[in-house]
PDB file of C-alpha atoms in Angstrom:
ATOM      1  CA  UNK A   1      71.705  37.954  79.849  1.00  0.00           C
ATOM      2  CA  UNK A   2      69.396  39.201  77.079  1.00  0.00           C
ATOM      3  CA  UNK A   3      66.890  36.973  75.304  1.00  0.00           C
ATOM      4  CA  UNK A   4      68.818  36.530  72.042  1.00  0.00           C
ATOM      5  CA  UNK A   5      72.002  35.549  73.883  1.00  0.00           C
ATOM      6  CA  UNK A   6      70.035  33.128  76.068  1.00  0.00           C
ATOM      7  CA  UNK A   7      68.545  31.550  72.931  1.00  0.00           C
ATOM      8  CA  UNK A   8      72.029  31.250  71.436  1.00  0.00           C
ATOM      9  CA  UNK A   9      73.391  29.492  74.535  1.00  0.00           C
ATOM     10  CA  UNK A  10      70.421  27.091  74.405  1.00  0.00           C
ATOM     11  CA  UNK A  11      71.265  26.459  70.745  1.00  0.00           C
ATOM     12  CA  UNK A  12      74.883  25.650  71.633  1.00  0.00           C
ATOM     13  CA  UNK A  13      73.731  23.309  74.389  1.00  0.00           C
ATOM     14  CA  UNK A  14      70.825  21.440  72.793  1.00  0.00           C
ATOM     15  CA  UNK A  15      71.655  21.512  69.086  1.00  0.00           C
ATOM     16  CA  UNK A  16      75.447  21.733  68.933  1.00  0.00           C
ATOM     17  CA  UNK A  17      76.227  19.752  72.115  1.00  0.00           C
ATOM     18  CA  UNK A  18      78.914  22.223  73.172  1.00  0.00           C
ATOM     19  CA  UNK A  19      80.506  21.586  76.554  1.00  0.00           C
ATOM     20  CA  UNK A  20      79.456  23.744  79.551  1.00  0.00           C
ATOM     21  CA  UNK A  21      82.931  25.350  79.587  1.00  0.00           C
ATOM     22  CA  UNK A  22      82.658  26.357  75.909  1.00  0.00           C
ATOM     23  CA  UNK A  23      79.150  27.706  76.460  1.00  0.00           C
ATOM     24  CA  UNK A  24      80.424  29.801  79.373  1.00  0.00           C
ATOM     25  CA  UNK A  25      83.371  31.131  77.327  1.00  0.00           C
ATOM     26  CA  UNK A  26      81.055  32.121  74.440  1.00  0.00           C
ATOM     27  CA  UNK A  27      78.642  33.832  76.808  1.00  0.00           C
ATOM     28  CA  UNK A  28      81.385  35.867  78.501  1.00  0.00           C
ATOM     29  CA  UNK A  29      82.937  36.902  75.183  1.00  0.00           C
ATOM     30  CA  UNK A  30      79.586  38.043  73.762  1.00  0.00           C
ATOM     31  CA  UNK A  31      78.663  39.848  76.985  1.00  0.00           C
ATOM     32  CA  UNK A  32      81.992  41.676  76.764  1.00  0.00           C
ATOM     33  CA  UNK A  33      81.015  42.914  73.300  1.00  0.00           C
ATOM     34  CA  UNK A  34      77.571  43.958  74.547  1.00  0.00           C
ATOM     35  CA  UNK A  35      79.223  46.136  77.182  1.00  0.00           C
ATOM     36  CA  UNK A  36      81.030  47.935  74.358  1.00  0.00           C
ATOM     37  CA  UNK A  37      77.832  48.218  72.282  1.00  0.00           C
ATOM     38  CA  UNK A  38      75.988  49.746  75.259  1.00  0.00           C
ATOM     39  CA  UNK A  39      78.784  52.285  75.734  1.00  0.00           C
ATOM     40  CA  UNK A  40      78.567  53.225  72.033  1.00  0.00           C
ATOM     41  CA  UNK A  41      74.763  53.354  72.119  1.00  0.00           C
ATOM     42  CA  UNK A  42      74.418  50.674  69.410  1.00  0.00           C
ATOM     43  CA  UNK A  43      72.045  47.760  68.871  1.00  0.00           C
ATOM     44  CA  UNK A  44      72.752  44.350  67.322  1.00  0.00           C
ATOM     45  CA  UNK A  45      71.606  45.523  63.883  1.00  0.00           C
ATOM     46  CA  UNK A  46      73.793  48.661  63.962  1.00  0.00           C
ATOM     47  CA  UNK A  47      77.203  46.961  64.118  1.00  0.00           C
ATOM     48  CA  UNK A  48      79.535  48.182  61.351  1.00  0.00           C
ATOM     49  CA  UNK A  49      83.042  47.265  60.249  1.00  0.00           C
ATOM     50  CA  UNK A  50      84.330  50.523  61.720  1.00  0.00           C
ATOM     51  CA  UNK A  51      82.709  49.789  65.072  1.00  0.00           C
ATOM     52  CA  UNK A  52      84.312  46.324  65.099  1.00  0.00           C
ATOM     53  CA  UNK A  53      87.728  47.829  64.326  1.00  0.00           C
ATOM     54  CA  UNK A  54      87.279  50.347  67.143  1.00  0.00           C
ATOM     55  CA  UNK A  55      86.291  47.540  69.509  1.00  0.00           C
ATOM     56  CA  UNK A  56      89.370  45.494  68.642  1.00  0.00           C
ATOM     57  CA  UNK A  57      91.620  48.544  68.994  1.00  0.00           C
ATOM     58  CA  UNK A  58      90.204  49.278  72.432  1.00  0.00           C
ATOM     59  CA  UNK A  59      90.743  45.664  73.468  1.00  0.00           C
ATOM     60  CA  UNK A  60      94.363  45.698  72.316  1.00  0.00           C
ATOM     61  CA  UNK A  61      94.972  49.021  74.072  1.00  0.00           C
ATOM     62  CA  UNK A  62      93.647  47.406  77.249  1.00  0.00           C
ATOM     63  CA  UNK A  63      96.350  44.711  76.854  1.00  0.00           C
ATOM     64  CA  UNK A  64      93.839  41.958  76.143  1.00  0.00           C
ATOM     65  CA  UNK A  65      95.804  38.956  74.851  1.00  0.00           C
ATOM     66  CA  UNK A  66      95.623  38.279  71.123  1.00  0.00           C
ATOM     67  CA  UNK A  67      94.609  34.703  71.850  1.00  0.00           C
ATOM     68  CA  UNK A  68      91.637  36.001  73.860  1.00  0.00           C
ATOM     69  CA  UNK A  69      90.661  38.356  71.028  1.00  0.00           C
ATOM     70  CA  UNK A  70      90.888  35.527  68.540  1.00  0.00           C
ATOM     71  CA  UNK A  71      88.478  33.490  70.644  1.00  0.00           C
ATOM     72  CA  UNK A  72      86.115  36.444  71.073  1.00  0.00           C
ATOM     73  CA  UNK A  73      85.945  37.080  67.341  1.00  0.00           C
ATOM     74  CA  UNK A  74      85.201  33.393  66.727  1.00  0.00           C
ATOM     75  CA  UNK A  75      82.391  33.538  69.303  1.00  0.00           C
ATOM     76  CA  UNK A  76      80.946  36.717  67.802  1.00  0.00           C
ATOM     77  CA  UNK A  77      81.080  35.333  64.252  1.00  0.00           C
ATOM     78  CA  UNK A  78      79.131  32.308  65.403  1.00  0.00           C
ATOM     79  CA  UNK A  79      76.687  34.428  67.391  1.00  0.00           C
ATOM     80  CA  UNK A  80      75.908  36.809  64.543  1.00  0.00           C
ATOM     81  CA  UNK A  81      75.505  33.911  62.139  1.00  0.00           C
ATOM     82  CA  UNK A  82      72.869  32.632  64.556  1.00  0.00           C
ATOM     83  CA  UNK A  83      71.226  36.087  64.642  1.00  0.00           C
ATOM     84  CA  UNK A  84      71.033  36.210  60.840  1.00  0.00           C
ATOM     85  CA  UNK A  85      69.306  32.824  60.766  1.00  0.00           C
ATOM     86  CA  UNK A  86      66.876  34.065  63.419  1.00  0.00           C
ATOM     87  CA  UNK A  87      66.209  37.218  61.316  1.00  0.00           C
ATOM     88  CA  UNK A  88      67.405  39.442  64.174  1.00  0.00           C
ATOM     89  CA  UNK A  89      69.992  41.089  61.874  1.00  0.00           C
ATOM     90  CA  UNK A  90      70.197  41.195  58.083  1.00  0.00           C
ATOM     91  CA  UNK A  91      73.837  40.156  57.736  1.00  0.00           C
ATOM     92  CA  UNK A  92      76.782  39.012  59.805  1.00  0.00           C
ATOM     93  CA  UNK A  93      79.081  42.036  60.306  1.00  0.00           C
ATOM     94  CA  UNK A  94      81.916  39.791  61.559  1.00  0.00           C
ATOM     95  CA  UNK A  95      82.069  37.615  58.443  1.00  0.00           C
ATOM     96  CA  UNK A  96      85.078  39.482  57.001  1.00  0.00           C
ATOM     97  CA  UNK A  97      86.759  40.309  60.321  1.00  0.00           C
ATOM     98  CA  UNK A  98      90.336  39.073  60.500  1.00  0.00           C
ATOM     99  CA  UNK A  99      91.670  37.843  63.781  1.00  0.00           C
ATOM    100  CA  UNK A 100      94.890  39.344  65.175  1.00  0.00           C
ATOM    101  CA  UNK A 101      97.998  37.397  64.263  1.00  0.00           C
ATOM    102  CA  UNK A 102      98.963  35.318  67.265  1.00  0.00           C
ATOM    103  CA  UNK A 103     102.574  34.385  67.912  1.00  0.00           C
ATOM    104  CA  UNK A 104     102.724  30.606  67.775  1.00  0.00           C
ATOM    105  CA  UNK A 105     103.335  29.065  71.161  1.00  0.00           C
ATOM    106  CA  UNK A 106     104.254  25.420  71.256  1.00  0.00           C
ATOM    107  CA  UNK A 107     103.130  23.156  74.070  1.00  0.00           C
ATOM    108  CA  UNK A 108     105.546  22.295  76.854  1.00  0.00           C
ATOM    109  CA  UNK A 109     106.049  18.549  77.214  1.00  0.00           C
ATOM    110  CA  UNK A 110     107.658  15.959  79.443  1.00  0.00           C
ATOM    111  CA  UNK A 111     109.856  13.381  77.786  1.00  0.00           C
ATOM    112  CA  UNK A 112     110.082   9.674  78.479  1.00  0.00           C
ATOM    113  CA  UNK A 113     112.833   9.877  81.107  1.00  0.00           C
ATOM    114  CA  UNK A 114     111.002  12.632  83.026  1.00  0.00           C
ATOM    115  CA  UNK A 115     107.777  10.636  82.956  1.00  0.00           C
ATOM    116  CA  UNK A 116     109.556   7.495  84.149  1.00  0.00           C
ATOM    117  CA  UNK A 117     111.238   9.426  86.963  1.00  0.00           C
ATOM    118  CA  UNK A 118     107.938  10.982  88.106  1.00  0.00           C
ATOM    119  CA  UNK A 119     106.107   7.650  88.159  1.00  0.00           C
ATOM    120  CA  UNK A 120     108.963   6.060  90.124  1.00  0.00           C
ATOM    121  CA  UNK A 121     109.009   8.951  92.621  1.00  0.00           C
ATOM    122  CA  UNK A 122     105.247   8.822  93.110  1.00  0.00           C
ATOM    123  CA  UNK A 123     105.381   5.096  93.747  1.00  0.00           C
ATOM    124  CA  UNK A 124     107.704   5.707  96.699  1.00  0.00           C
ATOM    125  CA  UNK A 125     104.928   7.510  98.572  1.00  0.00           C
ATOM    126  CA  UNK A 126     103.544   5.733 101.634  1.00  0.00           C
ATOM    127  CA  UNK A 127     100.161   7.484 101.963  1.00  0.00           C
ATOM    128  CA  UNK A 128      96.981   5.623 101.001  1.00  0.00           C
ATOM    129  CA  UNK A 129      96.107   7.838  98.040  1.00  0.00           C
ATOM    130  CA  UNK A 130      99.331   6.959  96.226  1.00  0.00           C
ATOM    131  CA  UNK A 131      97.602   4.046  94.495  1.00  0.00           C
ATOM    132  CA  UNK A 132      94.892   6.258  93.006  1.00  0.00           C
ATOM    133  CA  UNK A 133      97.348   8.978  92.005  1.00  0.00           C
ATOM    134  CA  UNK A 134      99.638   6.442  90.327  1.00  0.00           C
ATOM    135  CA  UNK A 135      96.666   5.145  88.340  1.00  0.00           C
ATOM    136  CA  UNK A 136      95.769   8.685  87.267  1.00  0.00           C
ATOM    137  CA  UNK A 137      99.315   9.570  86.195  1.00  0.00           C
ATOM    138  CA  UNK A 138      99.794   6.271  84.382  1.00  0.00           C
ATOM    139  CA  UNK A 139      96.507   6.580  82.514  1.00  0.00           C
ATOM    140  CA  UNK A 140      97.009  10.218  81.518  1.00  0.00           C
ATOM    141  CA  UNK A 141     100.473   9.452  80.167  1.00  0.00           C
ATOM    142  CA  UNK A 142      99.177   6.336  78.412  1.00  0.00           C
ATOM    143  CA  UNK A 143      96.010   7.777  76.855  1.00  0.00           C
ATOM    144  CA  UNK A 144      96.239  11.566  76.555  1.00  0.00           C
ATOM    145  CA  UNK A 145      92.724  12.022  77.932  1.00  0.00           C
ATOM    146  CA  UNK A 146      91.242  15.446  78.551  1.00  0.00           C
ATOM    147  CA  UNK A 147      90.304  16.326  82.152  1.00  0.00           C
ATOM    148  CA  UNK A 148      86.591  15.995  81.419  1.00  0.00           C
ATOM    149  CA  UNK A 149      87.158  12.604  79.816  1.00  0.00           C
ATOM    150  CA  UNK A 150      89.146  11.208  82.731  1.00  0.00           C
ATOM    151  CA  UNK A 151      86.733  12.293  85.477  1.00  0.00           C
ATOM    152  CA  UNK A 152      83.723  10.848  83.628  1.00  0.00           C
ATOM    153  CA  UNK A 153      85.208   7.373  83.128  1.00  0.00           C
ATOM    154  CA  UNK A 154      83.022   4.685  84.700  1.00  0.00           C
ATOM    155  CA  UNK A 155      83.585   1.079  85.666  1.00  0.00           C
ATOM    156  CA  UNK A 156      81.793   0.058  82.467  1.00  0.00           C
ATOM    157  CA  UNK A 157      83.862   2.202  80.093  1.00  0.00           C
ATOM    158  CA  UNK A 158      87.178   0.531  80.971  1.00  0.00           C
ATOM    159  CA  UNK A 159      87.840  -2.792  79.239  1.00  0.00           C
ATOM    160  CA  UNK A 160      90.727  -4.275  81.226  1.00  0.00           C
ATOM    161  CA  UNK A 161      91.007  -7.424  79.128  1.00  0.00           C
ATOM    162  CA  UNK A 162      91.452  -5.570  75.846  1.00  0.00           C
ATOM    163  CA  UNK A 163      93.114  -2.527  77.475  1.00  0.00           C
ATOM    164  CA  UNK A 164      90.641  -0.153  75.850  1.00  0.00           C
ATOM    165  CA  UNK A 165      88.644   2.876  77.017  1.00  0.00           C
ATOM    166  CA  UNK A 166      85.303   4.085  75.692  1.00  0.00           C
ATOM    167  CA  UNK A 167      85.776   7.852  75.964  1.00  0.00           C
ATOM    168  CA  UNK A 168      83.057  10.492  75.720  1.00  0.00           C
ATOM    169  CA  UNK A 169      84.806  13.467  74.134  1.00  0.00           C
ATOM    170  CA  UNK A 170      83.841  16.926  72.921  1.00  0.00           C
ATOM    171  CA  UNK A 171      80.392  17.168  71.366  1.00  0.00           C
ATOM    172  CA  UNK A 172      79.530  13.963  73.274  1.00  0.00           C
ATOM    173  CA  UNK A 173      81.346  12.005  70.569  1.00  0.00           C
ATOM    174  CA  UNK A 174      82.551   8.553  71.611  1.00  0.00           C
ATOM    175  CA  UNK A 175      85.936   7.128  70.646  1.00  0.00           C
ATOM    176  CA  UNK A 176      88.033   4.121  71.607  1.00  0.00           C
ATOM    177  CA  UNK A 177      91.412   4.764  73.230  1.00  0.00           C
ATOM    178  CA  UNK A 178      93.906   2.003  74.124  1.00  0.00           C
ATOM    179  CA  UNK A 179      96.089   2.151  77.227  1.00  0.00           C
ATOM    180  CA  UNK A 180      99.377   0.567  78.236  1.00  0.00           C
ATOM    181  CA  UNK A 181     100.030  -2.577  80.249  1.00  0.00           C
ATOM    182  CA  UNK A 182     101.655  -0.393  82.918  1.00  0.00           C
ATOM    183  CA  UNK A 183      98.494   1.703  83.144  1.00  0.00           C
ATOM    184  CA  UNK A 184      96.360  -1.448  83.298  1.00  0.00           C
ATOM    185  CA  UNK A 185      98.281  -2.725  86.308  1.00  0.00           C
ATOM    186  CA  UNK A 186      98.002   0.639  88.079  1.00  0.00           C
ATOM    187  CA  UNK A 187      94.274   0.871  87.344  1.00  0.00           C
ATOM    188  CA  UNK A 188      93.618  -2.665  88.548  1.00  0.00           C
ATOM    189  CA  UNK A 189      95.538  -2.081  91.759  1.00  0.00           C
ATOM    190  CA  UNK A 190      93.446   1.018  92.473  1.00  0.00           C
ATOM    191  CA  UNK A 191      90.192  -0.752  91.505  1.00  0.00           C
ATOM    192  CA  UNK A 192      90.862  -3.772  93.703  1.00  0.00           C
ATOM    193  CA  UNK A 193      92.353  -2.076  96.767  1.00  0.00           C
ATOM    194  CA  UNK A 194      91.694   1.632  97.317  1.00  0.00           C
ATOM    195  CA  UNK A 195      88.499   2.282  95.348  1.00  0.00           C
ATOM    196  CA  UNK A 196      86.318  -0.046  97.494  1.00  0.00           C
ATOM    197  CA  UNK A 197      87.624   1.701 100.628  1.00  0.00           C
ATOM    198  CA  UNK A 198      86.808   5.130  99.209  1.00  0.00           C
ATOM    199  CA  UNK A 199      83.401   3.955  98.021  1.00  0.00           C
ATOM    200  CA  UNK A 200      82.614   2.623 101.510  1.00  0.00           C
ATOM    201  CA  UNK A 201      82.715   6.201 102.810  1.00  0.00           C
ATOM    202  CA  UNK A 202      79.473   6.907 100.932  1.00  0.00           C
ATOM    203  CA  UNK A 203      75.944   5.777 101.967  1.00  0.00           C
ATOM    204  CA  UNK A 204      74.708   2.769 100.007  1.00  0.00           C
ATOM    205  CA  UNK A 205      72.138   4.866  98.133  1.00  0.00           C
ATOM    206  CA  UNK A 206      74.897   7.125  96.823  1.00  0.00           C
ATOM    207  CA  UNK A 207      77.006   4.458  95.149  1.00  0.00           C
ATOM    208  CA  UNK A 208      78.538   5.742  91.914  1.00  0.00           C
ATOM    209  CA  UNK A 209      79.910   3.990  88.817  1.00  0.00           C
ATOM    210  CA  UNK A 210      82.473   6.801  88.344  1.00  0.00           C
ATOM    211  CA  UNK A 211      85.896   5.181  88.397  1.00  0.00           C
ATOM    212  CA  UNK A 212      88.065   7.850  90.015  1.00  0.00           C
ATOM    213  CA  UNK A 213      86.942   9.039  93.453  1.00  0.00           C
ATOM    214  CA  UNK A 214      88.203  11.733  95.798  1.00  0.00           C
ATOM    215  CA  UNK A 215      89.331  11.094  99.356  1.00  0.00           C
ATOM    216  CA  UNK A 216      85.717  11.349 100.570  1.00  0.00           C
ATOM    217  CA  UNK A 217      84.498   8.701  98.155  1.00  0.00           C
ATOM    218  CA  UNK A 218      82.727  11.110  95.825  1.00  0.00           C
ATOM    219  CA  UNK A 219      83.285  11.376  92.039  1.00  0.00           C
ATOM    220  CA  UNK A 220      86.477  13.218  91.195  1.00  0.00           C
ATOM    221  CA  UNK A 221      85.987  16.642  89.573  1.00  0.00           C
ATOM    222  CA  UNK A 222      88.142  18.627  87.153  1.00  0.00           C
ATOM    223  CA  UNK A 223      89.163  20.963  89.958  1.00  0.00           C
ATOM    224  CA  UNK A 224      89.883  17.973  92.174  1.00  0.00           C
ATOM    225  CA  UNK A 225      92.241  16.572  89.537  1.00  0.00           C
ATOM    226  CA  UNK A 226      94.147  19.858  89.442  1.00  0.00           C
ATOM    227  CA  UNK A 227      94.510  19.681  93.232  1.00  0.00           C
ATOM    228  CA  UNK A 228      95.765  16.077  93.025  1.00  0.00           C
ATOM    229  CA  UNK A 229      98.493  17.004  90.547  1.00  0.00           C
ATOM    230  CA  UNK A 230      99.652  19.829  92.824  1.00  0.00           C
ATOM    231  CA  UNK A 231      99.647  17.413  95.761  1.00  0.00           C
ATOM    232  CA  UNK A 232     101.711  14.887  93.789  1.00  0.00           C
ATOM    233  CA  UNK A 233     104.394  17.532  93.255  1.00  0.00           C
ATOM    234  CA  UNK A 234     104.486  18.372  96.964  1.00  0.00           C
ATOM    235  CA  UNK A 235     104.562  14.731  98.045  1.00  0.00           C
ATOM    236  CA  UNK A 236     107.222  13.631  95.567  1.00  0.00           C
ATOM    237  CA  UNK A 237     109.353  16.777  95.418  1.00  0.00           C
ATOM    238  CA  UNK A 238     109.114  16.626  91.614  1.00  0.00           C
ATOM    239  CA  UNK A 239     108.241  20.188  90.604  1.00  0.00           C
ATOM    240  CA  UNK A 240     107.257  19.936  86.958  1.00  0.00           C
ATOM    241  CA  UNK A 241     104.293  22.368  86.907  1.00  0.00           C
ATOM    242  CA  UNK A 242     102.015  19.392  86.359  1.00  0.00           C
ATOM    243  CA  UNK A 243      98.801  20.110  84.516  1.00  0.00           C
ATOM    244  CA  UNK A 244      96.397  17.711  82.754  1.00  0.00           C
ATOM    245  CA  UNK A 245      97.162  19.294  79.376  1.00  0.00           C
ATOM    246  CA  UNK A 246     100.898  18.932  79.981  1.00  0.00           C
ATOM    247  CA  UNK A 247     100.349  15.180  80.277  1.00  0.00           C
ATOM    248  CA  UNK A 248      98.153  15.198  77.166  1.00  0.00           C
ATOM    249  CA  UNK A 249     100.806  17.087  75.189  1.00  0.00           C
ATOM    250  CA  UNK A 250     103.466  14.708  76.471  1.00  0.00           C
ATOM    251  CA  UNK A 251     101.416  11.691  75.365  1.00  0.00           C
ATOM    252  CA  UNK A 252     101.082  13.047  71.817  1.00  0.00           C
ATOM    253  CA  UNK A 253     104.686  14.175  71.539  1.00  0.00           C
ATOM    254  CA  UNK A 254     106.125  10.878  72.729  1.00  0.00           C
ATOM    255  CA  UNK A 255     103.974   8.996  70.223  1.00  0.00           C
ATOM    256  CA  UNK A 256     105.195  11.236  67.426  1.00  0.00           C
ATOM    257  CA  UNK A 257     108.817  10.949  68.532  1.00  0.00           C
ATOM    258  CA  UNK A 258     108.497   7.178  68.282  1.00  0.00           C
ATOM    259  CA  UNK A 259     107.071   7.198  64.771  1.00  0.00           C
ATOM    260  CA  UNK A 260     103.289   7.189  65.220  1.00  0.00           C
ATOM    261  CA  UNK A 261     101.295   8.542  62.283  1.00  0.00           C
ATOM    262  CA  UNK A 262      99.823  12.010  62.856  1.00  0.00           C
ATOM    263  CA  UNK A 263      96.332  10.876  61.863  1.00  0.00           C
ATOM    264  CA  UNK A 264      96.470   8.065  64.404  1.00  0.00           C
ATOM    265  CA  UNK A 265      97.426  10.623  67.063  1.00  0.00           C
ATOM    266  CA  UNK A 266      94.544  12.818  65.888  1.00  0.00           C
ATOM    267  CA  UNK A 267      92.110   9.938  66.416  1.00  0.00           C
ATOM    268  CA  UNK A 268      93.539   9.066  69.834  1.00  0.00           C
ATOM    269  CA  UNK A 269      93.289  12.675  71.030  1.00  0.00           C
ATOM    270  CA  UNK A 270      89.792  13.142  69.625  1.00  0.00           C
ATOM    271  CA  UNK A 271      90.759  16.169  67.525  1.00  0.00           C
ATOM    272  CA  UNK A 272      88.182  17.138  64.928  1.00  0.00           C
ATOM    273  CA  UNK A 273      90.839  18.645  62.648  1.00  0.00           C
ATOM    274  CA  UNK A 274      94.328  17.422  61.805  1.00  0.00           C
ATOM    275  CA  UNK A 275      95.453  21.066  62.047  1.00  0.00           C
ATOM    276  CA  UNK A 276      94.961  20.932  65.817  1.00  0.00           C
ATOM    277  CA  UNK A 277      97.168  17.866  66.056  1.00  0.00           C
ATOM    278  CA  UNK A 278      99.936  19.383  63.914  1.00  0.00           C
ATOM    279  CA  UNK A 279     101.029  21.636  66.777  1.00  0.00           C
ATOM    280  CA  UNK A 280     102.988  18.653  68.095  1.00  0.00           C
ATOM    281  CA  UNK A 281     105.145  18.314  64.993  1.00  0.00           C
ATOM    282  CA  UNK A 282     107.416  21.185  66.047  1.00  0.00           C
ATOM    283  CA  UNK A 283     108.960  19.273  68.925  1.00  0.00           C
ATOM    284  CA  UNK A 284     110.475  16.539  66.790  1.00  0.00           C
ATOM    285  CA  UNK A 285     113.369  17.991  64.761  1.00  0.00           C
ATOM    286  CA  UNK A 286     115.367  14.826  65.371  1.00  0.00           C
ATOM    287  CA  UNK A 287     112.527  12.701  64.043  1.00  0.00           C
ATOM    288  CA  UNK A 288     112.137  15.024  61.047  1.00  0.00           C
ATOM    289  CA  UNK A 289     115.849  14.714  60.254  1.00  0.00           C
ATOM    290  CA  UNK A 290     115.729  10.942  60.705  1.00  0.00           C
ATOM    291  CA  UNK A 291     112.720  10.596  58.386  1.00  0.00           C
ATOM    292  CA  UNK A 292     114.348  12.901  55.830  1.00  0.00           C
ATOM    293  CA  UNK A 293     117.558  10.847  55.822  1.00  0.00           C
ATOM    294  CA  UNK A 294     115.549   7.658  55.342  1.00  0.00           C
ATOM    295  CA  UNK A 295     113.247   8.981  52.635  1.00  0.00           C
ATOM    296  CA  UNK A 296     115.350  11.286  50.452  1.00  0.00           C
ATOM    297  CA  UNK A 297     117.280   9.382  47.754  1.00  0.00           C
ATOM    298  CA  UNK A 298     120.239  11.775  47.826  1.00  0.00           C
ATOM    299  CA  UNK A 299     120.381  12.532  51.556  1.00  0.00           C
ATOM    300  CA  UNK A 300     123.706  10.706  52.041  1.00  0.00           C
ATOM    301  CA  UNK A 301     125.436  11.511  48.743  1.00  0.00           C
ATOM    302  CA  UNK A 302     128.512  13.671  49.345  1.00  0.00           C
ATOM    303  CA  UNK A 303     129.243  16.716  47.260  1.00  0.00           C
ATOM    304  CA  UNK A 304     132.336  15.574  45.345  1.00  0.00           C
ATOM    305  CA  UNK A 305     133.450  19.171  44.831  1.00  0.00           C
ATOM    306  CA  UNK A 306     133.725  19.676  48.583  1.00  0.00           C
ATOM    307  CA  UNK A 307     135.651  16.517  49.392  1.00  0.00           C
TER     308      UNK A 307
END
């Protein structure tokens, strides 16, 4: 990694508080562009609009997904803006670059009856880890937390009396997220029964405040959560292609289907922009029709000419 890229990653980490995963994605995208620059014999200050077009064409010819290209262009725009501020280049050559049009893909979701069926099936398990897994499923469905947010929950960030979480989201921004009575009961059962047993597997000097632990008593990781969801499918026979984001999408969609305001959902999910939250509006045609019929003054007036 060259010096300017290293400085940029430090800037993302220390000044912008970007997550490690975002920093890694930016670094890989920019390194990909540097490979192309090296092949073309160009330096940072020699990038032209034509070179950028050639780069994008080569990427598309290599069957790189448009979503990946869109992310790479965003990373490079940010990077070259940084380079202009550092006086490494005179201007940002990516400032007018348009991203490829991406076909809109809507998130897959589970609906209330599927969620209820999965929770009931999981509760029929007889292995010891069922209690923890039920707490995880219940909380994800009840709160829409990201993976990173769930695995960093501590004993002190869960208010059982008020049924409220203090969540550390993207950019290390805190927000309050409520959870359901069902989730509270599942969390308390795990806290009072299984968690002490898991914690006892660790030496006293390695006690952790992290709420969710793996089967060895250590803090649960993002990869560990993925493994747990796969294990839940195998143990219950419910093959739903479970993924943390599927549960997050399902949380948002079910709220919208039941009349929650989009801005409230935005706050609960920790989205910086309402545009990110609006992706969920596509899955509610029935709600849209219902709201239209309620709100439009002439929605139920028959056309007398067609009677």
